[in-house]
């Protein structure tokens, strides 16, 4: 089971959206920044999806500070393809940020890419 934590302004909506993608493969929990960083560092979770109004800094601020920039990527207001996310996963990214109003477009793409990457 792949464990994904969701945080930020739209954390409940992200969790609901991601859980629908592959319920047999993905375990999703609502979290906050600090808890997520600690769980990721301890190996108790695999990925974090954070949202804020712009998708720029606040979606990942604490995670960048505690996990390091090399583990994090923000899409801002753009909508990535699964290939974009796959490339980031291959680079070792575990923390993703995006804009609140892009949840329906971005969260499923990231979730599908994570499932495909795990195969």
Short mmCIF file of N, CA, C and O in Angstrom, two decimals:
data_model
loop_
_atom_site.label_atom_id
_atom_site.label_comp_id
_atom_site.label_asym_id
_atom_site.label_seq_id
_atom_site.Cartn_x
_atom_site.Cartn_y
_atom_site.Cartn_z
N UNK A 1 0.84 -1.18 0.00
CA UNK A 1 0.00 0.00 0.00
C UNK A 1 0.89 1.24 0.00
O UNK A 1 1.81 1.35 0.79
N UNK A 2 0.61 2.16 -0.89
CA UNK A 2 1.35 3.41 -0.98
C UNK A 2 0.64 4.44 -0.10
O UNK A 2 -0.57 4.65 -0.23
N UNK A 3 1.39 5.07 0.80
CA UNK A 3 0.80 6.02 1.74
C UNK A 3 1.05 7.45 1.28
O UNK A 3 2.21 7.87 1.14
N UNK A 4 -0.04 8.18 1.07
CA UNK A 4 0.03 9.58 0.64
C UNK A 4 -0.62 10.45 1.70
O UNK A 4 -1.72 10.14 2.18
N UNK A 5 0.04 11.52 2.06
CA UNK A 5 -0.51 12.50 2.99
C UNK A 5 -0.92 13.73 2.21
O UNK A 5 -0.24 14.12 1.26
N UNK A 6 -2.04 14.32 2.60
CA UNK A 6 -2.46 15.57 1.95
C UNK A 6 -2.53 16.67 3.00
O UNK A 6 -2.89 16.43 4.14
N UNK A 7 -2.12 17.87 2.58
CA UNK A 7 -2.12 18.99 3.50
C UNK A 7 -2.42 20.29 2.79
O UNK A 7 -2.59 20.32 1.57
N UNK A 8 -2.48 21.34 3.56
CA UNK A 8 -2.75 22.65 3.00
C UNK A 8 -4.22 22.98 2.99
O UNK A 8 -5.05 22.28 3.57
N UNK A 9 -4.54 24.03 2.29
CA UNK A 9 -5.91 24.58 2.29
C UNK A 9 -6.94 23.56 1.79
O UNK A 9 -8.01 23.45 2.34
N UNK A 10 -6.59 22.80 0.78
CA UNK A 10 -7.54 21.85 0.20
C UNK A 10 -7.28 20.41 0.57
O UNK A 10 -7.63 19.50 -0.19
N UNK A 11 -6.71 20.15 1.73
CA UNK A 11 -6.28 18.80 2.10
C UNK A 11 -7.39 17.76 2.07
O UNK A 11 -7.17 16.64 1.64
N UNK A 12 -8.58 18.11 2.49
CA UNK A 12 -9.69 17.15 2.49
C UNK A 12 -10.10 16.81 1.06
O UNK A 12 -10.31 15.64 0.72
N UNK A 13 -10.19 17.82 0.21
CA UNK A 13 -10.55 17.58 -1.20
C UNK A 13 -9.48 16.77 -1.92
O UNK A 13 -9.80 15.89 -2.72
N UNK A 14 -8.21 17.03 -1.63
CA UNK A 14 -7.12 16.26 -2.24
C UNK A 14 -7.23 14.81 -1.80
O UNK A 14 -7.15 13.88 -2.62
N UNK A 15 -7.42 14.57 -0.52
CA UNK A 15 -7.51 13.19 0.00
C UNK A 15 -8.67 12.45 -0.66
O UNK A 15 -8.51 11.30 -1.09
N UNK A 16 -9.80 13.10 -0.78
CA UNK A 16 -10.98 12.47 -1.39
C UNK A 16 -10.70 12.14 -2.86
O UNK A 16 -11.01 11.05 -3.35
N UNK A 17 -10.11 13.08 -3.57
CA UNK A 17 -9.83 12.90 -5.00
C UNK A 17 -8.81 11.79 -5.24
O UNK A 17 -9.01 10.92 -6.08
N UNK A 18 -7.73 11.80 -4.48
CA UNK A 18 -6.68 10.79 -4.65
C UNK A 18 -7.19 9.41 -4.28
O UNK A 18 -6.89 8.42 -4.96
N UNK A 19 -7.97 9.30 -3.22
CA UNK A 19 -8.48 8.00 -2.77
C UNK A 19 -9.34 7.32 -3.84
O UNK A 19 -9.40 6.09 -3.90
N UNK A 20 -9.97 8.10 -4.70
CA UNK A 20 -10.82 7.54 -5.75
C UNK A 20 -10.03 6.97 -6.92
O UNK A 20 -10.55 6.16 -7.67
N UNK A 21 -8.77 7.35 -7.05
CA UNK A 21 -7.97 6.92 -8.19
C UNK A 21 -7.65 5.43 -8.13
O UNK A 21 -7.82 4.72 -9.11
N UNK A 22 -7.16 4.97 -7.01
CA UNK A 22 -6.77 3.57 -6.87
C UNK A 22 -6.90 3.14 -5.41
O UNK A 22 -5.92 2.97 -4.71
N UNK A 23 -8.14 2.96 -4.94
CA UNK A 23 -8.35 2.66 -3.52
C UNK A 23 -7.68 1.38 -3.04
O UNK A 23 -7.36 1.25 -1.87
N UNK A 24 -7.42 0.46 -3.96
CA UNK A 24 -6.77 -0.79 -3.59
C UNK A 24 -5.25 -0.65 -3.45
O UNK A 24 -4.58 -1.51 -2.89
N UNK A 25 -4.71 0.47 -3.93
CA UNK A 25 -3.26 0.69 -3.93
C UNK A 25 -2.83 1.87 -3.07
O UNK A 25 -1.74 1.87 -2.52
N UNK A 26 -3.69 2.87 -2.98
CA UNK A 26 -3.34 4.12 -2.29
C UNK A 26 -4.06 4.25 -0.95
O UNK A 26 -5.28 4.12 -0.89
N UNK A 27 -3.31 4.54 0.08
CA UNK A 27 -3.87 4.88 1.39
C UNK A 27 -3.61 6.37 1.57
O UNK A 27 -2.46 6.81 1.53
N UNK A 28 -4.67 7.15 1.76
CA UNK A 28 -4.53 8.60 1.83
C UNK A 28 -5.00 9.08 3.20
O UNK A 28 -6.04 8.65 3.70
N UNK A 29 -4.23 9.99 3.79
CA UNK A 29 -4.59 10.56 5.08
C UNK A 29 -4.40 12.07 5.05
O UNK A 29 -3.45 12.57 4.44
N UNK A 30 -5.30 12.77 5.70
CA UNK A 30 -5.20 14.22 5.85
C UNK A 30 -4.17 14.50 6.94
O UNK A 30 -4.13 13.82 7.96
N UNK A 31 -3.32 15.49 6.70
CA UNK A 31 -2.23 15.77 7.61
C UNK A 31 -2.00 17.28 7.70
O UNK A 31 -2.73 18.06 7.09
N UNK A 32 -0.99 17.66 8.44
CA UNK A 32 -0.52 19.04 8.41
C UNK A 32 0.95 19.01 8.04
O UNK A 32 1.56 17.94 8.01
N UNK A 33 1.53 20.15 7.76
CA UNK A 33 2.91 20.22 7.26
C UNK A 33 3.92 19.53 8.17
O UNK A 33 4.73 18.72 7.71
N UNK A 34 3.89 19.88 9.44
CA UNK A 34 4.88 19.34 10.38
C UNK A 34 4.75 17.83 10.54
O UNK A 34 5.73 17.10 10.49
N UNK A 35 3.52 17.37 10.74
CA UNK A 35 3.29 15.93 10.88
C UNK A 35 3.74 15.20 9.62
O UNK A 35 4.38 14.15 9.70
N UNK A 36 3.41 15.75 8.47
CA UNK A 36 3.78 15.12 7.21
C UNK A 36 5.30 15.00 7.07
O UNK A 36 5.81 13.95 6.70
N UNK A 37 6.00 16.06 7.37
CA UNK A 37 7.46 16.02 7.27
C UNK A 37 8.04 14.94 8.18
O UNK A 37 8.92 14.18 7.77
N UNK A 38 7.54 14.87 9.40
CA UNK A 38 8.05 13.87 10.34
C UNK A 38 7.73 12.46 9.88
O UNK A 38 8.58 11.57 9.95
N UNK A 39 6.51 12.25 9.38
CA UNK A 39 6.13 10.91 8.91
C UNK A 39 6.91 10.51 7.66
O UNK A 39 7.32 9.35 7.53
N UNK A 40 7.13 11.45 6.75
CA UNK A 40 7.94 11.15 5.56
C UNK A 40 9.36 10.79 5.95
O UNK A 40 9.92 9.80 5.46
N UNK A 41 9.95 11.58 6.83
CA UNK A 41 11.33 11.34 7.25
C UNK A 41 11.47 10.02 7.99
O UNK A 41 12.51 9.37 7.91
N UNK A 42 10.43 9.60 8.71
CA UNK A 42 10.47 8.35 9.47
C UNK A 42 10.07 7.14 8.63
O UNK A 42 10.07 6.02 9.13
N UNK A 43 9.73 7.37 7.36
CA UNK A 43 9.33 6.26 6.50
C UNK A 43 7.91 5.77 6.76
O UNK A 43 7.53 4.69 6.33
N UNK A 44 7.09 6.57 7.45
CA UNK A 44 5.71 6.19 7.75
C UNK A 44 4.74 6.65 6.67
O UNK A 44 3.55 6.38 6.75
N UNK A 45 5.24 7.36 5.69
CA UNK A 45 4.44 7.79 4.54
C UNK A 45 5.39 7.88 3.35
O UNK A 45 6.61 7.99 3.52
N UNK A 46 4.81 7.81 2.16
CA UNK A 46 5.63 7.80 0.95
C UNK A 46 5.63 9.15 0.22
O UNK A 46 6.66 9.52 -0.35
N UNK A 47 4.49 9.83 0.21
CA UNK A 47 4.36 11.08 -0.56
C UNK A 47 3.48 12.08 0.18
O UNK A 47 2.68 11.70 1.04
N UNK A 48 3.64 13.35 -0.21
CA UNK A 48 2.82 14.43 0.34
C UNK A 48 2.34 15.31 -0.79
O UNK A 48 3.12 15.67 -1.68
N UNK A 49 1.06 15.65 -0.78
CA UNK A 49 0.48 16.57 -1.74
C UNK A 49 -0.07 17.75 -0.97
O UNK A 49 -0.95 17.59 -0.12
N UNK A 50 0.46 18.94 -1.25
CA UNK A 50 0.04 20.14 -0.53
C UNK A 50 -0.57 21.17 -1.45
O UNK A 50 -0.16 21.31 -2.59
N UNK A 51 -1.55 21.89 -0.93
CA UNK A 51 -2.22 22.92 -1.72
C UNK A 51 -2.23 24.26 -0.98
O UNK A 51 -2.25 24.31 0.23
N UNK A 52 -2.20 25.31 -1.78
CA UNK A 52 -2.41 26.66 -1.27
C UNK A 52 -3.11 27.44 -2.39
O UNK A 52 -3.39 26.88 -3.44
N UNK A 53 -3.37 28.68 -2.16
CA UNK A 53 -4.14 29.43 -3.15
C UNK A 53 -3.41 29.63 -4.47
O UNK A 53 -4.04 29.67 -5.52
N UNK A 54 -2.10 29.73 -4.45
CA UNK A 54 -1.35 29.95 -5.69
C UNK A 54 -0.55 28.73 -6.12
O UNK A 54 -0.10 28.66 -7.25
N UNK A 55 -0.33 27.78 -5.22
CA UNK A 55 0.48 26.61 -5.54
C UNK A 55 1.96 26.91 -5.55
O UNK A 55 2.78 26.08 -5.91
N UNK A 56 2.33 28.08 -5.13
CA UNK A 56 3.74 28.49 -5.18
C UNK A 56 4.48 28.10 -3.91
O UNK A 56 5.05 27.03 -3.81
N UNK A 57 4.48 28.94 -2.91
CA UNK A 57 5.32 28.69 -1.75
C UNK A 57 4.64 28.04 -0.56
O UNK A 57 5.15 27.10 0.03
N UNK A 58 3.47 28.53 -0.19
CA UNK A 58 2.83 28.08 1.04
C UNK A 58 2.42 26.62 1.00
O UNK A 58 2.32 25.97 2.04
N UNK A 59 2.21 26.06 -0.19
CA UNK A 59 1.80 24.66 -0.28
C UNK A 59 2.88 23.73 0.23
O UNK A 59 2.59 22.62 0.69
N UNK A 60 4.14 24.16 0.19
CA UNK A 60 5.25 23.29 0.58
C UNK A 60 6.28 23.93 1.49
O UNK A 60 7.31 23.31 1.77
N UNK A 61 6.04 25.13 1.97
CA UNK A 61 7.04 25.87 2.73
C UNK A 61 7.74 25.07 3.81
O UNK A 61 8.97 24.97 3.86
N UNK A 62 6.99 24.46 4.70
CA UNK A 62 7.59 23.69 5.80
C UNK A 62 8.30 22.45 5.26
O UNK A 62 9.39 22.10 5.70
N UNK A 63 7.69 21.80 4.27
CA UNK A 63 8.29 20.58 3.73
C UNK A 63 9.63 20.86 3.05
O UNK A 63 10.56 20.07 3.19
N UNK A 64 9.73 21.95 2.32
CA UNK A 64 11.00 22.31 1.69
C UNK A 64 12.06 22.51 2.77
O UNK A 64 13.18 22.03 2.65
N UNK A 65 11.68 23.18 3.84
CA UNK A 65 12.62 23.43 4.92
C UNK A 65 13.08 22.16 5.63
O UNK A 65 14.24 22.05 6.01
N UNK A 66 12.19 21.21 5.81
CA UNK A 66 12.53 20.00 6.57
C UNK A 66 12.97 18.82 5.71
O UNK A 66 13.72 17.97 6.17
N UNK A 67 12.49 18.75 4.48
CA UNK A 67 12.83 17.63 3.61
C UNK A 67 13.93 17.97 2.62
O UNK A 67 14.56 17.09 2.06
N UNK A 68 14.10 19.27 2.36
CA UNK A 68 15.08 19.70 1.36
C UNK A 68 14.42 19.92 0.02
O UNK A 68 13.49 19.21 -0.35
N UNK A 69 14.92 20.90 -0.69
CA UNK A 69 14.36 21.25 -2.00
C UNK A 69 14.41 20.08 -2.99
O UNK A 69 13.54 19.94 -3.85
N UNK A 70 15.42 19.23 -2.86
CA UNK A 70 15.56 18.12 -3.82
C UNK A 70 14.43 17.10 -3.72
O UNK A 70 14.20 16.35 -4.66
N UNK A 71 13.70 17.08 -2.62
CA UNK A 71 12.58 16.14 -2.46
C UNK A 71 11.25 16.76 -2.86
O UNK A 71 10.23 16.06 -2.89
N UNK A 72 11.25 18.05 -3.17
CA UNK A 72 10.00 18.80 -3.37
C UNK A 72 9.88 19.41 -4.76
O UNK A 72 10.87 19.80 -5.36
N UNK A 73 8.63 19.52 -5.21
CA UNK A 73 8.35 20.20 -6.47
C UNK A 73 6.97 20.83 -6.40
O UNK A 73 6.02 20.20 -5.93
N UNK A 74 6.85 22.05 -6.86
CA UNK A 74 5.54 22.67 -6.96
C UNK A 74 5.17 22.90 -8.41
O UNK A 74 6.02 23.30 -9.22
N UNK A 75 3.93 22.60 -8.73
CA UNK A 75 3.43 22.82 -10.08
C UNK A 75 2.82 24.21 -10.22
O UNK A 75 2.48 24.63 -11.32
N UNK A 76 2.67 24.89 -9.09
CA UNK A 76 2.05 26.21 -9.14
C UNK A 76 0.65 26.11 -9.69
O UNK A 76 -0.17 25.36 -9.20
N UNK A 77 0.39 26.82 -10.74
CA UNK A 77 -0.94 26.81 -11.35
C UNK A 77 -0.99 25.96 -12.61
O UNK A 77 -2.02 25.89 -13.29
N UNK A 78 0.10 25.28 -12.93
CA UNK A 78 0.11 24.45 -14.15
C UNK A 78 -0.44 23.06 -13.86
O UNK A 78 -0.47 22.61 -12.72
N UNK A 79 -0.87 22.40 -14.91
CA UNK A 79 -1.38 21.03 -14.80
C UNK A 79 -0.38 20.12 -15.50
O UNK A 79 -0.21 20.19 -16.72
N UNK A 80 0.30 19.25 -14.73
CA UNK A 80 1.31 18.38 -15.33
C UNK A 80 0.68 17.19 -16.05
O UNK A 80 -0.48 16.85 -15.82
N UNK A 81 1.47 16.57 -16.89
CA UNK A 81 1.06 15.30 -17.49
C UNK A 81 1.58 14.18 -16.58
O UNK A 81 2.45 14.42 -15.73
N UNK A 82 1.10 12.98 -16.79
CA UNK A 82 1.62 11.85 -16.01
C UNK A 82 3.11 11.65 -16.30
O UNK A 82 3.88 11.31 -15.41
N UNK A 83 3.53 11.92 -17.54
CA UNK A 83 4.95 11.80 -17.89
C UNK A 83 5.78 12.81 -17.10
O UNK A 83 6.89 12.49 -16.65
N UNK A 84 5.26 14.03 -16.93
CA UNK A 84 5.97 15.05 -16.14
C UNK A 84 6.17 14.55 -14.71
O UNK A 84 7.26 14.65 -14.14
N UNK A 85 5.10 14.01 -14.13
CA UNK A 85 5.18 13.53 -12.74
C UNK A 85 6.09 12.32 -12.65
O UNK A 85 6.89 12.20 -11.71
N UNK A 86 6.00 11.42 -13.61
CA UNK A 86 6.88 10.24 -13.63
C UNK A 86 8.34 10.66 -13.60
O UNK A 86 9.15 10.09 -12.87
N UNK A 87 8.70 11.65 -14.40
CA UNK A 87 10.09 12.13 -14.44
C UNK A 87 10.51 12.67 -13.08
O UNK A 87 11.63 12.41 -12.61
N UNK A 88 9.62 13.38 -12.42
CA UNK A 88 9.93 13.92 -11.09
C UNK A 88 10.06 12.81 -10.05
O UNK A 88 10.94 12.85 -9.18
N UNK A 89 9.22 11.80 -10.15
CA UNK A 89 9.31 10.66 -9.24
C UNK A 89 10.63 9.93 -9.43
O UNK A 89 11.28 9.52 -8.46
N UNK A 90 11.05 9.79 -10.67
CA UNK A 90 12.33 9.14 -10.97
C UNK A 90 13.50 9.93 -10.39
O UNK A 90 14.49 9.34 -9.95
N UNK A 91 13.35 11.25 -10.33
CA UNK A 91 14.39 12.11 -9.72
C UNK A 91 14.38 12.03 -8.20
O UNK A 91 15.25 12.58 -7.55
N UNK A 92 13.36 11.38 -7.63
CA UNK A 92 13.29 11.25 -6.18
C UNK A 92 12.35 12.21 -5.48
O UNK A 92 12.34 12.28 -4.25
N UNK A 93 11.55 12.93 -6.23
CA UNK A 93 10.60 13.85 -5.61
C UNK A 93 9.53 13.06 -4.87
O UNK A 93 9.02 12.06 -5.37
N UNK A 94 9.18 13.52 -3.67
CA UNK A 94 8.17 12.88 -2.84
C UNK A 94 7.10 13.86 -2.38
O UNK A 94 6.09 13.45 -1.82
N UNK A 95 7.35 15.14 -2.56
CA UNK A 95 6.49 16.19 -2.05
C UNK A 95 6.08 17.08 -3.22
O UNK A 95 6.94 17.60 -3.94
N UNK A 96 4.76 17.23 -3.41
CA UNK A 96 4.25 17.99 -4.54
C UNK A 96 3.26 19.05 -4.08
O UNK A 96 2.40 18.78 -3.24
N UNK A 97 3.38 20.24 -4.64
CA UNK A 97 2.46 21.33 -4.32
C UNK A 97 1.77 21.82 -5.58
O UNK A 97 2.32 21.74 -6.68
N UNK A 98 0.56 22.31 -5.39
CA UNK A 98 -0.20 22.85 -6.51
C UNK A 98 -1.31 23.75 -5.98
O UNK A 98 -1.59 23.78 -4.77
N UNK A 99 -1.95 24.48 -6.89
CA UNK A 99 -2.96 25.46 -6.52
C UNK A 99 -4.28 24.80 -6.14
O UNK A 99 -4.69 23.80 -6.71
N UNK A 100 -4.93 25.42 -5.19
CA UNK A 100 -6.21 24.95 -4.67
C UNK A 100 -7.25 24.73 -5.76
O UNK A 100 -7.96 23.73 -5.76
N UNK A 101 -7.31 25.63 -6.72
CA UNK A 101 -8.33 25.49 -7.76
C UNK A 101 -7.95 24.50 -8.86
O UNK A 101 -8.68 24.33 -9.83
N UNK A 102 -6.82 23.83 -8.70
CA UNK A 102 -6.37 22.83 -9.67
C UNK A 102 -6.48 21.40 -9.13
O UNK A 102 -6.01 20.46 -9.77
N UNK A 103 -7.10 21.22 -7.97
CA UNK A 103 -7.15 19.89 -7.33
C UNK A 103 -7.73 18.84 -8.28
O UNK A 103 -7.14 17.77 -8.45
N UNK A 104 -8.87 19.12 -8.88
CA UNK A 104 -9.53 18.12 -9.73
C UNK A 104 -8.69 17.74 -10.94
O UNK A 104 -8.80 16.62 -11.44
N UNK A 105 -7.85 18.63 -11.41
CA UNK A 105 -7.01 18.35 -12.58
C UNK A 105 -5.68 17.74 -12.20
O UNK A 105 -5.19 16.83 -12.89
N UNK A 106 -5.06 18.21 -11.12
CA UNK A 106 -3.70 17.80 -10.79
C UNK A 106 -3.62 16.57 -9.89
O UNK A 106 -2.81 15.66 -10.14
N UNK A 107 -4.44 16.50 -8.86
CA UNK A 107 -4.33 15.39 -7.91
C UNK A 107 -4.48 14.01 -8.56
O UNK A 107 -3.68 13.11 -8.27
N UNK A 108 -5.45 13.79 -9.46
CA UNK A 108 -5.54 12.47 -10.10
C UNK A 108 -4.32 12.13 -10.97
O UNK A 108 -3.90 10.98 -11.02
N UNK A 109 -3.77 13.15 -11.63
CA UNK A 109 -2.58 12.92 -12.46
C UNK A 109 -1.42 12.46 -11.60
O UNK A 109 -0.72 11.49 -11.93
N UNK A 110 -1.20 13.14 -10.49
CA UNK A 110 -0.11 12.75 -9.59
C UNK A 110 -0.36 11.35 -9.03
O UNK A 110 0.54 10.51 -9.00
N UNK A 111 -1.59 11.08 -8.61
CA UNK A 111 -1.92 9.76 -8.05
C UNK A 111 -1.69 8.64 -9.06
O UNK A 111 -1.10 7.61 -8.73
N UNK A 112 -2.15 8.83 -10.29
CA UNK A 112 -1.94 7.80 -11.31
C UNK A 112 -0.47 7.58 -11.60
O UNK A 112 -0.01 6.45 -11.79
N UNK A 113 0.30 8.67 -11.63
CA UNK A 113 1.74 8.55 -11.88
C UNK A 113 2.43 7.81 -10.73
O UNK A 113 3.33 7.00 -10.98
N UNK A 114 2.02 8.08 -9.51
CA UNK A 114 2.61 7.37 -8.36
C UNK A 114 2.31 5.87 -8.44
O UNK A 114 3.21 5.05 -8.23
N UNK A 115 1.08 5.52 -8.77
CA UNK A 115 0.73 4.11 -8.90
C UNK A 115 1.54 3.45 -10.01
O UNK A 115 2.11 2.37 -9.83
N UNK A 116 1.64 4.11 -11.15
CA UNK A 116 2.42 3.55 -12.27
C UNK A 116 3.90 3.44 -11.91
O UNK A 116 4.55 2.46 -12.29
N UNK A 117 4.41 4.41 -11.19
CA UNK A 117 5.83 4.41 -10.80
C UNK A 117 6.14 3.26 -9.85
O UNK A 117 7.25 2.72 -9.88
N UNK A 118 5.18 2.86 -9.06
CA UNK A 118 5.39 1.79 -8.08
C UNK A 118 5.40 0.41 -8.73
O UNK A 118 5.87 -0.55 -8.12
N UNK A 119 4.92 0.32 -9.93
CA UNK A 119 4.85 -1.00 -10.60
C UNK A 119 6.18 -1.47 -11.09
O UNK A 119 7.10 -0.91 -11.35
#
